[in-house]
PDB file of C-alpha atoms in Angstrom:
ATOM      1  CA  MET A   1    -179.615 170.535 165.381  1.00  0.00           C
ATOM      2  CA  ASN A   2    -181.235 167.844 163.162  1.00  0.00           C
ATOM      3  CA  THR A   3    -179.986 168.715 160.233  1.00  0.00           C
ATOM      4  CA  LEU A   4    -176.815 168.078 161.596  1.00  0.00           C
ATOM      5  CA  MET A   5    -176.650 165.204 163.582  1.00  0.00           C
ATOM      6  CA  GLY A   6    -180.527 163.713 163.471  1.00  0.00           C
ATOM      7  CA  HIS A   7    -182.660 163.171 166.132  1.00  0.00           C
ATOM      8  CA  ASN A   8    -181.665 163.773 170.107  1.00  0.00           C
ATOM      9  CA  MET A   9    -182.432 161.261 172.620  1.00  0.00           C
ATOM     10  CA  MET A  10    -185.160 163.921 174.155  1.00  0.00           C
ATOM     11  CA  ARG A  11    -187.104 163.293 170.808  1.00  0.00           C
ATOM     12  CA  LYS A  12    -187.169 159.899 171.639  1.00  0.00           C
ATOM     13  CA  ASP A  13    -188.572 156.631 173.247  1.00  0.00           C
ATOM     14  CA  GLY A  14    -188.911 153.802 173.684  1.00  0.00           C
ATOM     15  CA  ASP A  15    -186.916 151.112 171.859  1.00  0.00           C
ATOM     16  CA  ALA A  16    -184.706 153.614 170.303  1.00  0.00           C
ATOM     17  CA  HIS A  17    -183.825 156.196 173.071  1.00  0.00           C
ATOM     18  CA  MET A  18    -182.935 152.824 175.766  1.00  0.00           C
ATOM     19  CA  SER A  19    -180.575 151.129 172.358  1.00  0.00           C
ATOM     20  CA  GLU A  20    -179.574 154.847 171.733  1.00  0.00           C
ATOM     21  CA  ARG A  21    -178.674 155.626 175.922  1.00  0.00           C
ATOM     22  CA  ALA A  22    -176.824 152.055 176.546  1.00  0.00           C
ATOM     23  CA  ALA A  23    -174.330 153.052 173.687  1.00  0.00           C
ATOM     24  CA  MET A  24    -173.208 156.011 175.873  1.00  0.00           C
ATOM     25  CA  PHE A  25    -174.336 155.264 179.102  1.00  0.00           C
ATOM     26  CA  PRO A  26    -171.251 153.885 180.244  1.00  0.00           C
ATOM     27  CA  SER A  27    -169.354 157.207 179.157  1.00  0.00           C
ATOM     28  CA  VAL A  28    -171.296 159.652 181.062  1.00  0.00           C
ATOM     29  CA  SER A  29    -172.630 157.329 184.261  1.00  0.00           C
ATOM     30  CA  PRO A  30    -171.873 158.775 187.536  1.00  0.00           C
ATOM     31  CA  ARG A  31    -169.330 156.525 188.108  1.00  0.00           C
ATOM     32  CA  THR A  32    -167.369 157.820 184.723  1.00  0.00           C
ATOM     33  CA  VAL A  33    -167.904 161.042 185.513  1.00  0.00           C
ATOM     34  CA  ARG A  34    -166.883 161.189 189.074  1.00  0.00           C
ATOM     35  CA  ASP A  35    -164.365 158.861 187.995  1.00  0.00           C
ATOM     36  CA  THR A  36    -163.171 160.349 184.636  1.00  0.00           C
ATOM     37  CA  TRP A  37    -164.795 163.647 183.352  1.00  0.00           C
ATOM     38  CA  SER A  38    -164.773 165.819 186.931  1.00  0.00           C
ATOM     39  CA  ARG A  39    -160.850 166.177 186.841  1.00  0.00           C
ATOM     40  CA  GLN A  40    -161.474 167.959 183.178  1.00  0.00           C
ATOM     41  CA  PHE A  41    -164.253 169.652 183.451  1.00  0.00           C
ATOM     42  CA  GLN A  42    -163.006 171.632 187.211  1.00  0.00           C
ATOM     43  CA  ARG A  43    -159.309 172.040 185.176  1.00  0.00           C
ATOM     44  CA  HIS A  44    -161.656 173.462 182.480  1.00  0.00           C
ATOM     45  CA  ALA A  45    -163.644 175.552 185.121  1.00  0.00           C
ATOM     46  CA  ASP A  46    -160.396 176.421 186.284  1.00  0.00           C
ATOM     47  CA  ARG A  47    -158.513 178.525 183.339  1.00  0.00           C
ATOM     48  CA  ILE A  48    -161.679 179.453 182.337  1.00  0.00           C
ATOM     49  CA  LEU A  49    -162.358 181.897 185.470  1.00  0.00           C
ATOM     50  CA  ASP A  50    -158.203 182.113 185.807  1.00  0.00           C
ATOM     51  CA  GLY A  51    -159.031 184.198 182.447  1.00  0.00           C
ATOM     52  CA  LEU A  52    -162.038 186.022 183.089  1.00  0.00           C
ATOM     53  CA  ALA A  53    -160.487 187.388 186.896  1.00  0.00           C
ATOM     54  CA  PRO A  54    -158.019 190.424 185.213  1.00  0.00           C
ATOM     55  CA  ARG A  55    -161.504 191.332 183.161  1.00  0.00           C
ATOM     56  CA  GLY A  56    -162.623 191.452 186.917  1.00  0.00           C
ATOM     57  CA  GLY A  57    -165.948 189.635 185.180  1.00  0.00           C
ATOM     58  CA  GLY A  58    -168.040 188.547 182.564  1.00  0.00           C
ATOM     59  CA  ASP A  59    -171.733 187.960 181.042  1.00  0.00           C
ATOM     60  CA  LEU A  60    -172.125 184.121 182.634  1.00  0.00           C
ATOM     61  CA  CYS A  61    -172.991 182.751 180.121  1.00  0.00           C
ATOM     62  CA  LYS A  62    -171.194 184.275 176.911  1.00  0.00           C
ATOM     63  CA  ALA A  63    -167.988 184.211 179.039  1.00  0.00           C
ATOM     64  CA  PHE A  64    -168.019 181.094 181.709  1.00  0.00           C
ATOM     65  CA  ALA A  65    -170.975 178.706 180.792  1.00  0.00           C
ATOM     66  CA  LEU A  66    -170.658 178.782 177.288  1.00  0.00           C
ATOM     67  CA  PRO A  67    -166.720 177.575 176.429  1.00  0.00           C
ATOM     68  CA  LEU A  68    -167.294 175.885 179.546  1.00  0.00           C
ATOM     69  CA  SER A  69    -170.013 173.463 178.299  1.00  0.00           C
ATOM     70  CA  ALA A  70    -168.768 173.509 174.619  1.00  0.00           C
ATOM     71  CA  GLU A  71    -164.382 172.817 175.778  1.00  0.00           C
ATOM     72  CA  CYS A  72    -166.252 169.584 178.235  1.00  0.00           C
ATOM     73  CA  LEU A  73    -168.400 168.245 175.506  1.00  0.00           C
ATOM     74  CA  LYS A  74    -165.310 168.652 173.236  1.00  0.00           C
ATOM     75  CA  ASP A  75    -163.651 166.427 175.891  1.00  0.00           C
ATOM     76  CA  ILE A  76    -166.686 163.842 176.023  1.00  0.00           C
ATOM     77  CA  THR A  77    -166.757 163.344 172.252  1.00  0.00           C
ATOM     78  CA  GLY A  78    -163.014 163.262 171.381  1.00  0.00           C
ATOM     79  CA  LEU A  79    -163.107 166.841 169.266  1.00  0.00           C
ATOM     80  CA  THR A  80    -160.650 168.340 170.594  1.00  0.00           C
ATOM     81  CA  ASN A  81    -159.435 169.112 167.466  1.00  0.00           C
ATOM     82  CA  MET A  82    -161.716 171.784 167.584  1.00  0.00           C
ATOM     83  CA  ARG A  83    -162.063 175.634 169.230  1.00  0.00           C
ATOM     84  CA  PHE A  84    -164.881 176.011 171.550  1.00  0.00           C
ATOM     85  CA  GLU A  85    -166.300 178.123 169.759  1.00  0.00           C
ATOM     86  CA  ASP A  86    -166.619 176.262 166.992  1.00  0.00           C
ATOM     87  CA  MET A  87    -169.176 174.147 168.922  1.00  0.00           C
ATOM     88  CA  ASP A  88    -171.622 176.236 169.358  1.00  0.00           C
ATOM     89  CA  ALA A  89    -171.302 177.733 165.528  1.00  0.00           C
ATOM     90  CA  CYS A  90    -174.032 175.457 163.435  1.00  0.00           C
ATOM     91  CA  ARG A  91    -176.780 177.008 166.580  1.00  0.00           C
ATOM     92  CA  ARG A  92    -175.299 180.643 165.232  1.00  0.00           C
ATOM     93  CA  ARG A  93    -175.811 179.941 161.751  1.00  0.00           C
TER      94      ARG A  93
END
């Protein structure tokens, strides 16, 4: 991840952390999540669960959490022209 995107906020302190946090906070503030993202995230969850229903189940992480988190991350980052599987591709290398 560091090679792809640099050090993330969890590895930064002080001014470096606050500078990044201030830049992204409006996009992920509790109010924005409530007013914008929660509806979109719920639609993703419903669609993924609807796809699992005919199969009678599946691995919770692989079949639900991974696609849900990737679809939500695609929304937040604007990377909507990619498959959810591609969001996880760098981690698997």
